[in-house]
Structures are given as C-alpha cells and as structure tokens.
C-alpha cells in the first residue's frame, strides 16, 4: 500500500499527521506535546502497550477506564474522559483513501473522538491500513472486533469460532456502533499519530 498517499489524503481531510518508526518514539513525542492538561483515554491495546498512561500521568491529570482509581466504576471514569482538554484513542482500521474506522460497544471511545475536546489524537499502527473504506470496515468487523472480544474474555461466536464476525446477539457483543471519520470534526484539532511498528489488534 502507498503510505505517502494515505498521509496526503489524511492531510487533505484536515488532520495533522506525524509518523514514527516505533511505539516508543511516538510515546516520547506525545509525552513532550501533552503537558499540564486534563487527558482522557479511550480503551486501546496500542496505548496500553506503549505505557502512555504511566508516562502522561506524571505531568497531566489523566482519566483512563483501564487505570481507574480503587472503588471507581468503568462508567464513572469513562464519563470523566469525555470532559478533558485532550482525548487519546486508537483506531480499528484506516483506508488508504483517508477514512478512519472504529467500532465500539459501550460508546465512550467513539463519543470522545467526536466532540468536547480541544484536541483528539488517534494513535495507531500502520499495520491497520487497508486499501479501501470497504476493506477497512471489513477489517474492523472481522479482524479487530473478534480480537477485542477475545481480549475481554467474552465467549462470543467470533471468539469461539475464531474466523470472522457473526453479527451476534450475545450479551457481551462489543460491536454496537461503527463510526467512519470522513474528515476532521469541526471545532476540534485532530492529529493522527502513525506508527510503523505493528501494535494493537
Ligand atoms: S458482532 Fe458479535 S460476533 Fe461480531 S465481532 Fe462483534 S462480538 Fe464478535
């Protein structure tokens, strides 16, 4: 795939773009760029593997449902992530044409990526880049979502059979909304932090 064409298409759609070889380099960049702010995290295996919460929380006020304080529920912490200066999340897939795709079960991750913040960062590995929007949606539904369901330990059909999405009605279905970002949202600064190293699901 043509990564330069993808970067050019992101810029044409209004996003800031930075590119790094490794997750460690991207983490160092974000640790420098975000200082003295309130920061919300969307659930992301990529950012967990980068140790971003630990880095940023030494000099920012951070809220992350995956690192919630003792006695606080997921919902309580997730609500706080929606009112921060900065919001960080990842993506399930991207198209070379510049569309960004995310699936969510609870909604905090996609909600935070759409409204309410001064700046949103999408921190994502280029291993999730697909040729077209249809391919990106296919990846989000049939590759990323089943892996996410497995990570949570849910016995959904995609996990039990391990090959694709079954559009299930399981109690623990994690695919309740699919968001396609066609362009940068109005009134929010948005940056896509691309990482050449394979990270995330
Ligand atoms: S809809 Fe159900 S089967 Fe499909 S990926 Fe989501 S949890 Fe798995």
Tab-separated table of C-alpha atoms and ligand atoms in Angstrom:
chain	number	residue	atom	x	y	z
A	1	UNK	CA	0.000	0.000	0.000
A	2	UNK	CA	1.033	3.578	-0.641
A	3	UNK	CA	1.658	5.077	2.808
A	4	UNK	CA	2.566	8.503	1.394
A	5	UNK	CA	-0.752	8.620	-0.482
A	6	UNK	CA	-2.513	7.778	2.798
A	7	UNK	CA	-0.686	10.579	4.656
A	8	UNK	CA	-1.521	13.054	1.862
A	9	UNK	CA	-5.187	12.019	1.988
A	10	UNK	CA	-5.307	12.482	5.785
A	11	UNK	CA	-3.891	15.998	5.446
A	12	UNK	CA	-6.399	16.769	2.676
A	13	UNK	CA	-9.161	15.704	5.079
A	14	UNK	CA	-7.940	18.208	7.713
A	15	UNK	CA	-5.891	16.040	10.069
A	16	UNK	CA	-2.447	16.762	11.433
A	17	UNK	CA	-0.182	13.766	10.779
A	18	UNK	CA	3.009	12.579	12.454
A	19	UNK	CA	4.825	9.332	11.625
A	20	UNK	CA	7.175	7.303	13.843
A	21	UNK	CA	9.053	4.042	13.396
A	22	UNK	CA	8.293	2.671	16.870
A	23	UNK	CA	5.722	2.954	19.627
A	24	UNK	CA	8.447	4.188	21.971
A	25	UNK	CA	9.246	7.107	19.655
A	26	UNK	CA	5.561	8.015	19.350
A	27	UNK	CA	5.163	7.824	23.145
A	28	UNK	CA	8.132	10.168	23.648
A	29	UNK	CA	6.614	12.641	21.165
A	30	UNK	CA	3.205	12.617	22.912
A	31	UNK	CA	4.846	12.885	26.333
A	32	UNK	CA	6.556	16.080	25.154
A	33	UNK	CA	3.494	17.501	23.350
A	34	UNK	CA	0.919	16.998	26.144
A	35	UNK	CA	1.836	18.761	29.369
A	36	UNK	CA	-0.229	20.215	32.222
A	37	UNK	CA	-3.544	19.232	30.623
A	38	UNK	CA	-6.501	17.062	31.514
A	39	UNK	CA	-6.306	13.923	29.379
A	40	UNK	CA	-8.912	11.240	28.614
A	41	UNK	CA	-8.064	7.804	27.251
A	42	UNK	CA	-10.209	5.591	25.043
A	43	UNK	CA	-9.712	1.871	25.548
A	44	UNK	CA	-6.728	0.912	23.384
A	45	UNK	CA	-4.382	-2.055	23.345
A	46	UNK	CA	-1.937	0.073	21.331
A	47	UNK	CA	-1.670	2.746	24.033
A	48	UNK	CA	-1.503	0.133	26.797
A	49	UNK	CA	1.498	-1.459	25.087
A	50	UNK	CA	3.133	1.979	24.779
A	51	UNK	CA	2.730	2.713	28.503
A	52	UNK	CA	1.198	6.081	27.637
A	53	UNK	CA	-0.934	6.400	30.761
A	54	UNK	CA	2.066	5.950	33.050
A	55	UNK	CA	4.116	8.463	31.061
A	56	UNK	CA	1.475	11.183	30.763
A	57	UNK	CA	0.020	10.881	34.262
A	58	UNK	CA	3.290	12.116	35.815
A	59	UNK	CA	2.624	15.642	34.472
A	60	UNK	CA	-1.028	15.675	33.360
A	61	UNK	CA	-4.353	14.862	35.053
A	62	UNK	CA	-5.308	11.634	33.331
A	63	UNK	CA	-8.523	9.605	33.257
A	64	UNK	CA	-8.478	6.101	31.801
A	65	UNK	CA	-11.106	3.409	32.389
A	66	UNK	CA	-8.274	0.848	32.134
A	67	UNK	CA	-6.435	2.567	35.021
A	68	UNK	CA	-9.339	3.649	37.179
A	69	UNK	CA	-8.911	4.513	40.865
A	70	UNK	CA	-9.888	1.979	43.525
A	71	UNK	CA	-13.662	1.969	44.050
A	72	UNK	CA	-14.492	3.855	40.828
A	73	UNK	CA	-16.608	2.112	38.192
A	74	UNK	CA	-15.811	1.939	34.470
A	75	UNK	CA	-18.751	4.226	33.785
A	76	UNK	CA	-17.638	6.838	36.349
A	77	UNK	CA	-14.117	7.051	34.943
A	78	UNK	CA	-15.257	6.852	31.315
A	79	UNK	CA	-17.598	9.840	31.854
A	80	UNK	CA	-14.637	11.900	33.096
A	81	UNK	CA	-12.680	11.131	29.905
A	82	UNK	CA	-15.344	12.983	27.914
A	83	UNK	CA	-14.699	16.340	29.629
A	84	UNK	CA	-10.920	16.623	29.246
A	85	UNK	CA	-8.781	19.055	27.227
A	86	UNK	CA	-7.172	16.231	25.263
A	87	UNK	CA	-8.524	12.827	24.229
A	88	UNK	CA	-6.393	9.917	23.027
A	89	UNK	CA	-7.670	6.820	21.337
A	90	UNK	CA	-6.723	4.357	18.616
A	91	UNK	CA	-8.485	3.024	15.516
A	92	UNK	CA	-9.666	-0.381	14.331
A	93	UNK	CA	-8.795	0.296	10.693
A	94	UNK	CA	-7.898	3.011	8.168
A	95	UNK	CA	-8.275	3.250	4.399
A	96	UNK	CA	-5.587	4.453	2.020
A	97	UNK	CA	-8.173	6.978	0.851
A	98	UNK	CA	-8.068	8.570	4.332
A	99	UNK	CA	-11.158	7.328	6.179
A	100	UNK	CA	-10.764	6.224	9.829
A	101	UNK	CA	-12.924	3.418	11.277
A	102	UNK	CA	-13.810	2.478	14.852
A	103	UNK	CA	-16.269	0.016	16.411
A	104	UNK	CA	-17.442	0.432	19.992
A	105	UNK	CA	-19.611	-1.488	22.414
A	106	UNK	CA	-20.040	0.985	25.300
A	107	UNK	CA	-19.545	4.167	23.285
A	108	UNK	CA	-17.053	6.096	25.401
A	109	UNK	CA	-14.266	5.615	22.870
A	110	UNK	CA	-16.156	6.838	19.805
A	111	UNK	CA	-18.000	9.539	21.786
A	112	UNK	CA	-14.693	11.002	22.948
A	113	UNK	CA	-13.346	11.002	19.412
A	114	UNK	CA	-16.205	13.121	18.065
A	115	UNK	CA	-16.889	16.097	20.378
A	116	UNK	CA	-15.953	18.005	23.501
A	117	UNK	CA	-12.170	18.213	23.456
A	118	UNK	CA	-9.660	20.798	22.278
A	119	UNK	CA	-7.591	18.112	20.614
A	120	UNK	CA	-8.008	14.453	19.730
A	121	UNK	CA	-5.077	12.181	18.938
A	122	UNK	CA	-5.562	8.892	17.076
A	123	UNK	CA	-2.550	6.740	17.971
A	124	UNK	CA	-2.408	3.847	15.530
A	125	UNK	CA	-0.126	1.363	13.821
A	126	UNK	CA	0.163	1.405	10.030
A	127	UNK	CA	-0.436	-2.364	10.180
A	128	UNK	CA	-4.149	-1.425	10.270
A	129	UNK	CA	-4.038	0.345	6.899
A	130	UNK	CA	-6.358	-1.137	4.228
A	131	UNK	CA	-6.752	-0.278	0.519
A	132	UNK	CA	-10.375	0.960	0.577
A	133	UNK	CA	-13.083	2.025	3.039
A	134	UNK	CA	-14.911	-1.293	2.424
A	135	UNK	CA	-11.720	-3.172	3.310
A	136	UNK	CA	-11.263	-1.041	6.443
A	137	UNK	CA	-14.830	-1.735	7.608
A	138	UNK	CA	-14.289	-5.439	6.892
A	139	UNK	CA	-11.101	-5.380	8.993
A	140	UNK	CA	-12.782	-3.527	11.875
A	141	UNK	CA	-15.676	-6.014	11.957
A	142	UNK	CA	-13.943	-9.310	11.159
A	143	UNK	CA	-10.400	-8.884	12.488
A	144	UNK	CA	-10.185	-6.181	15.158
A	145	UNK	CA	-13.557	-6.743	16.867
A	146	UNK	CA	-13.155	-10.529	17.325
A	147	UNK	CA	-9.653	-9.970	18.761
A	148	UNK	CA	-11.059	-7.323	21.103
A	149	UNK	CA	-13.852	-9.652	22.204
A	150	UNK	CA	-11.239	-12.342	22.919
A	151	UNK	CA	-9.099	-9.842	24.873
A	152	UNK	CA	-12.082	-9.140	27.125
A	153	UNK	CA	-12.618	-12.879	27.633
A	154	UNK	CA	-16.088	-12.899	26.078
A	155	UNK	CA	-17.442	-16.213	24.763
A	156	UNK	CA	-18.991	-14.610	21.664
A	157	UNK	CA	-19.281	-16.614	18.409
A	158	UNK	CA	-16.363	-14.729	16.791
A	159	UNK	CA	-14.142	-15.815	19.683
A	160	UNK	CA	-15.388	-19.406	19.858
A	161	UNK	CA	-15.076	-19.972	16.091
A	162	UNK	CA	-12.139	-17.632	15.620
A	163	UNK	CA	-12.585	-16.779	11.953
A	164	UNK	CA	-14.959	-13.800	11.448
A	165	UNK	CA	-17.819	-11.721	12.836
A	166	UNK	CA	-21.176	-13.486	13.201
A	167	UNK	CA	-23.227	-10.297	13.793
A	168	UNK	CA	-24.175	-11.878	17.086
A	169	UNK	CA	-26.823	-11.093	19.681
A	170	UNK	CA	-24.570	-12.129	22.551
A	171	UNK	CA	-24.993	-10.354	25.882
A	172	UNK	CA	-21.337	-9.266	25.615
A	173	UNK	CA	-21.494	-8.096	21.992
A	174	UNK	CA	-18.861	-5.363	21.634
A	175	UNK	CA	-20.000	-4.073	18.228
A	176	UNK	CA	-22.879	-1.688	18.889
A	177	UNK	CA	-21.727	1.295	16.842
A	178	UNK	CA	-19.445	1.735	13.860
A	179	UNK	CA	-18.043	5.216	13.240
A	180	UNK	CA	-16.420	6.290	9.978
A	181	UNK	CA	-14.463	9.540	10.249
A	182	UNK	CA	-14.685	11.065	6.781
A	183	UNK	CA	-12.925	14.294	7.757
A	184	UNK	CA	-11.666	16.123	10.841
A	185	UNK	CA	-14.578	17.161	13.063
A	186	UNK	CA	-15.437	20.860	13.060
A	187	UNK	CA	-14.047	22.859	16.014
A	188	UNK	CA	-11.574	20.215	17.223
A	189	UNK	CA	-7.908	19.861	16.400
A	190	UNK	CA	-7.250	16.239	15.356
A	191	UNK	CA	-3.913	14.518	14.793
A	192	UNK	CA	-3.219	11.012	13.540
A	193	UNK	CA	-0.042	9.625	15.127
A	194	UNK	CA	1.100	6.814	12.820
A	195	UNK	CA	3.484	4.085	13.949
A	196	UNK	CA	5.310	1.778	11.515
A	197	UNK	CA	5.777	-0.915	14.198
A	198	UNK	CA	2.918	-3.432	14.353
A	199	UNK	CA	0.916	-2.630	17.510
A	200	UNK	CA	-2.639	-3.220	18.703
A	201	UNK	CA	-5.325	-5.566	17.411
B	1	LIG	S1	-20.882	-8.606	16.462
B	1	LIG	FE1	-20.568	-10.326	17.885
B	1	LIG	S2	-19.653	-11.931	16.608
B	1	LIG	FE2	-19.374	-9.988	15.510
B	1	LIG	S3	-17.319	-9.307	16.118
B	1	LIG	FE3	-18.851	-8.282	17.429
B	1	LIG	S4	-18.928	-9.562	19.270
B	1	LIG	FE4	-17.977	-10.807	17.620
